[in-house]
Short mmCIF file of C-alpha atoms and ligand atoms in Angstrom, two decimals:
data_model
loop_
_atom_site.label_atom_id
_atom_site.label_comp_id
_atom_site.label_asym_id
_atom_site.label_seq_id
_atom_site.Cartn_x
_atom_site.Cartn_y
_atom_site.Cartn_z
CA UNK M 1381 -23.95 3.36 6.19
CA UNK M 1382 -24.45 -0.31 7.74
CA UNK M 1383 -24.22 -3.80 6.28
CA UNK M 1384 -25.03 -7.59 7.17
CA UNK M 1385 -23.74 -9.86 5.89
CA UNK M 1386 -25.49 -12.87 6.55
CA UNK M 1387 -22.86 -16.01 6.03
CA UNK M 1388 -19.87 -13.81 5.16
CA UNK M 1389 -18.12 -16.76 5.15
CA UNK M 1390 -14.37 -16.11 4.75
CA UNK M 1391 -15.01 -12.46 3.37
CA UNK M 1392 -13.49 -12.49 0.45
CA UNK M 1393 -14.27 -11.29 -2.35
CA UNK M 1394 -17.81 -10.01 -0.92
CA UNK M 1395 -17.32 -8.23 2.55
CA UNK M 1396 -13.43 -6.85 2.28
CA UNK M 1397 -15.68 -5.01 -0.70
CA UNK M 1398 -17.70 -3.95 1.45
CA UNK M 1399 -15.92 -2.74 4.41
CA UNK M 1400 -13.05 -1.55 2.02
CA UNK M 1401 -15.44 1.61 1.42
CA UNK M 1402 -15.29 4.53 4.09
CA UNK M 1403 -18.69 4.94 4.46
CA UNK M 1404 -19.59 1.37 5.35
CA UNK M 1405 -19.98 -0.14 8.73
CA UNK M 1406 -19.93 -3.65 8.39
CA UNK M 1407 -21.46 -6.85 10.44
CA UNK M 1408 -20.77 -10.30 9.29
CA UNK M 1409 -22.42 -13.32 10.55
CA UNK M 1410 -21.34 -17.15 10.22
CA UNK M 1411 -21.92 -19.88 11.75
CA UNK M 1412 -18.28 -21.67 11.38
CA UNK M 1413 -15.39 -20.50 13.16
CA UNK M 1414 -13.18 -21.88 10.70
CA UNK M 1415 -13.91 -19.89 8.29
CA UNK M 1416 -14.42 -16.42 10.47
CA UNK M 1417 -10.90 -16.78 11.57
CA UNK M 1418 -10.11 -16.46 8.34
CA UNK M 1419 -12.14 -12.86 7.35
CA UNK M 1420 -10.60 -12.58 11.03
CA UNK M 1421 -7.14 -11.58 8.90
CA UNK M 1422 -8.27 -10.61 5.29
CA UNK M 1423 -10.29 -7.46 7.24
CA UNK M 1424 -9.39 -4.19 8.51
CA UNK M 1425 -9.04 -5.02 12.20
CA UNK M 1426 -11.48 -2.48 13.85
CA UNK M 1427 -14.22 -2.12 10.50
CA UNK M 1428 -15.51 -5.69 10.73
CA UNK M 1429 -17.66 -6.54 13.81
CA UNK M 1430 -17.49 -10.67 13.29
CA UNK M 1431 -20.28 -12.35 14.78
CA UNK M 1432 -20.18 -16.56 15.14
CA UNK M 1433 -23.45 -18.19 15.32
CA UNK M 1434 -26.34 -19.17 13.43
CA UNK M 1435 -28.00 -16.66 11.50
CA UNK M 1436 -30.71 -18.22 12.95
CA UNK M 1437 -30.52 -17.17 16.14
CA UNK M 1438 -29.40 -13.46 15.71
CA UNK M 1439 -31.33 -10.74 17.25
CA UNK M 1440 -31.57 -7.86 16.56
CA UNK M 1441 -33.39 -4.49 17.23
CA UNK M 1442 -35.65 -3.53 14.22
CA UNK M 1443 -34.44 -0.71 12.12
CA UNK M 1444 -31.06 -1.60 12.20
CA UNK M 1445 -29.34 -2.14 8.79
CA UNK M 1446 -29.54 0.31 5.65
CA UNK M 1447 -28.64 -2.97 3.57
CA UNK M 1448 -29.01 -7.10 4.57
CA UNK M 1449 -27.06 -9.67 2.21
CA UNK M 1450 -27.15 -13.38 2.45
CA UNK M 1451 -24.96 -14.70 -0.74
CA UNK M 1452 -24.80 -17.87 -1.43
CA UNK M 1453 -25.87 -18.58 2.83
CA UNK M 1454 -29.62 -18.76 3.07
CA UNK M 1455 -29.47 -21.64 0.49
CA UNK M 1456 -27.95 -23.73 3.48
CA UNK M 1457 -30.91 -23.13 5.85
CA UNK M 1458 -33.72 -25.39 5.52
CA UNK M 1459 -36.46 -23.86 3.81
CA UNK M 1460 -39.09 -24.24 7.09
CA UNK M 1461 -36.74 -21.72 8.69
CA UNK M 1462 -35.99 -19.52 5.82
CA UNK M 1463 -39.85 -17.50 5.97
CA UNK M 1464 -39.10 -16.26 9.59
CA UNK M 1465 -35.36 -15.90 8.46
CA UNK M 1466 -37.17 -13.09 5.97
CA UNK M 1467 -39.75 -11.64 8.09
CA UNK M 1468 -36.68 -11.02 10.67
CA UNK M 1469 -34.91 -9.43 7.99
CA UNK M 1470 -37.14 -7.35 6.89
CA UNK M 1471 -37.82 -5.52 10.40
CA UNK M 1472 -34.01 -5.36 10.93
CA UNK M 1473 -33.61 -3.02 8.02
CA UNK M 1474 -34.34 0.93 8.27
CA UNK M 1475 -36.98 2.30 5.72
CA UNK M 1476 -35.21 2.46 2.42
CA UNK M 1477 -33.44 -0.44 3.65
CA UNK M 1478 -32.54 -3.08 0.18
CA UNK M 1479 -31.98 -6.88 0.95
CA UNK M 1480 -29.68 -9.17 -1.76
CA UNK M 1481 -29.67 -12.12 -1.96
CA UNK M 1482 -30.00 -15.37 -3.77
CA UNK M 1483 -31.87 -18.55 -3.52
CA UNK M 1484 -31.78 -22.14 -5.09
CA UNK M 1485 -33.50 -22.07 -8.88
CA UNK M 1486 -35.61 -24.94 -8.45
CA UNK M 1487 -37.95 -25.94 -4.72
CA UNK M 1488 -35.94 -28.65 -2.86
CA UNK M 1489 -36.42 -29.46 0.64
CA UNK M 1490 -33.09 -31.41 1.27
CA UNK M 1491 -30.44 -31.85 -1.15
CA UNK M 1492 -27.38 -33.37 0.59
CA UNK M 1493 -24.07 -34.36 -1.36
CA UNK M 1494 -22.00 -36.59 1.29
CA UNK M 1495 -18.13 -35.18 -0.34
CA UNK M 1496 -19.15 -31.72 -1.65
CA UNK M 1497 -16.16 -30.15 -3.94
CA UNK M 1498 -14.26 -34.10 -3.57
CA UNK M 1499 -13.60 -33.19 0.25
CA UNK M 1500 -13.69 -36.88 2.13
CA UNK M 1501 -14.90 -34.28 5.43
CA UNK M 1502 -16.98 -32.76 2.86
CA UNK M 1503 -21.28 -33.19 4.13
CA UNK M 1504 -22.47 -29.70 2.47
CA UNK M 1505 -26.52 -29.60 2.65
CA UNK M 1506 -28.99 -27.07 0.59
CA UNK M 1507 -32.10 -26.49 0.91
CA UNK M 1508 -35.18 -24.10 -0.33
CA UNK M 1509 -38.40 -23.06 -2.58
CA UNK M 1510 -39.12 -22.67 -6.06
CA UNK M 1511 -38.48 -19.58 -7.21
CA UNK M 1512 -42.02 -18.50 -7.06
CA UNK M 1513 -42.05 -19.37 -3.85
CA UNK M 1514 -38.58 -18.07 -3.02
CA UNK M 1515 -40.20 -13.99 -4.66
CA UNK M 1516 -43.51 -14.55 -2.49
CA UNK M 1517 -41.84 -15.32 0.46
CA UNK M 1518 -39.58 -11.93 0.42
CA UNK M 1519 -42.64 -9.77 -1.17
CA UNK M 1520 -44.51 -11.43 2.12
CA UNK M 1521 -41.86 -9.64 4.43
CA UNK M 1522 -43.60 -6.62 3.25
CA UNK M 1523 -39.93 -5.99 0.95
CA UNK M 1524 -40.64 -5.22 -2.81
CA UNK M 1525 -38.76 -7.23 -4.64
CA UNK M 1526 -36.53 -4.71 -7.31
CA UNK M 1527 -34.51 -7.44 -8.99
CA UNK M 1528 -36.45 -11.34 -9.00
CA UNK M 1529 -33.84 -13.22 -11.31
CA UNK M 1530 -32.92 -17.05 -12.10
CA UNK M 1531 -28.97 -16.10 -13.25
CA UNK M 1532 -26.62 -18.56 -13.33
CA UNK M 1533 -23.06 -18.55 -11.03
CA UNK M 1534 -19.70 -20.21 -12.56
CA UNK M 1535 -18.06 -22.22 -10.29
CA UNK M 1536 -15.73 -24.87 -10.34
CA UNK M 1537 -16.19 -28.67 -10.75
CA UNK M 1538 -13.45 -29.70 -8.59
CA UNK M 1539 -14.19 -33.25 -8.85
CA UNK M 1540 -13.76 -33.15 -13.02
CA UNK M 1541 -11.80 -30.14 -13.04
CA UNK M 1542 -13.53 -28.02 -15.65
CA UNK M 1543 -16.03 -25.29 -14.75
CA UNK M 1544 -20.24 -25.96 -14.14
CA UNK M 1545 -22.42 -22.97 -14.32
CA UNK M 1546 -24.80 -23.31 -11.82
CA UNK M 1547 -27.92 -21.45 -11.44
CA UNK M 1548 -29.64 -19.34 -8.01
CA UNK M 1549 -33.13 -17.06 -7.98
CA UNK M 1550 -31.32 -13.69 -7.21
CA UNK M 1551 -33.14 -11.26 -5.68
CA UNK M 1552 -32.80 -7.71 -5.27
CA UNK M 1553 -35.53 -5.81 -2.16
CA UNK M 1554 -36.03 -3.28 -0.33
CA UNK M 1555 -38.07 -1.95 2.21
CA UNK M 1556 -40.95 0.88 1.94
CA UNK M 1557 -39.61 3.66 2.86
CA UNK M 1558 -42.93 4.73 5.46
CA UNK M 1559 -42.48 3.39 9.46
CA UNK M 1560 -44.72 0.31 9.00
C1 SAM K 2332 -21.00 -20.58 0.09
S1 SAM K 2332 -20.46 -20.00 1.63
C2 SAM K 2332 -20.26 -18.35 0.65
C3 SAM K 2332 -19.75 -17.37 1.42
C4 SAM K 2332 -19.99 -15.80 1.37
N1 SAM K 2332 -20.92 -15.56 1.11
C5 SAM K 2332 -19.41 -16.35 -0.20
O1 SAM K 2332 -20.33 -15.56 -0.95
O2 SAM K 2332 -17.97 -15.95 -0.60
C6 SAM K 2332 -21.98 -19.82 2.38
C7 SAM K 2332 -22.00 -19.52 4.49
O3 SAM K 2332 -22.36 -19.64 5.13
C8 SAM K 2332 -21.80 -20.20 6.14
N2 SAM K 2332 -23.69 -20.07 6.79
C9 SAM K 2332 -24.44 -21.96 6.13
N3 SAM K 2332 -25.32 -22.06 6.67
C10 SAM K 2332 -25.07 -20.63 8.46
C11 SAM K 2332 -26.12 -20.43 9.57
N4 SAM K 2332 -27.25 -21.13 9.75
N5 SAM K 2332 -25.72 -19.36 9.76
C12 SAM K 2332 -25.01 -18.60 9.74
N6 SAM K 2332 -23.90 -19.50 8.84
C13 SAM K 2332 -24.15 -20.22 7.31
C14 SAM K 2332 -21.43 -21.05 6.16
O4 SAM K 2332 -20.56 -21.72 7.08
C15 SAM K 2332 -20.82 -20.91 4.84
O5 SAM K 2332 -19.44 -19.44 5.30
#
């Protein structure tokens, strides 16, 4: 089984978990060379193909992957580019393939924090459509929505040294078994 992990980051735990399965071949993409260097240390050599690229610049043949996942990464792509990316993902998937990702729970063209997690060099950018628009964007690629659910992710709140719950829209969608 072939899996594309978009914005795989340091690969822990998701890419690592995928790569631990004997029948899964993972391709991980991230824009950050620092994150990919960490991933290369932690992931089994030869089991994962790592690509340093903006996910918007990726090119694959149609029907390359059984699964495409993007955990907390498409939310960093400007929302005007997200429908273009989703259409490409739809083509990269094999018939019957699966797409799992999350989107912002509220539509925001641009959210910027200068010192995310209190870091001096912590510039961070998020973008997304309303949950309804994001769900429609997935369906417009021809994928069928199987799960479309707003749910919270528990995160460390570095500024207040506490725990916060951040809502996201989670989407699981499947490409039709029949060739389009
Ligand atoms: C919040 S982290 C999530 C990492 C990993 N998916 C996880 O769940 O632990 C977001 C990742 O997306 C990457 N990223 C952001 N924009 C990207 C882009 N346009 N293309 C590829 N990767 C991107 C970042 O470098 C970062 O590693």
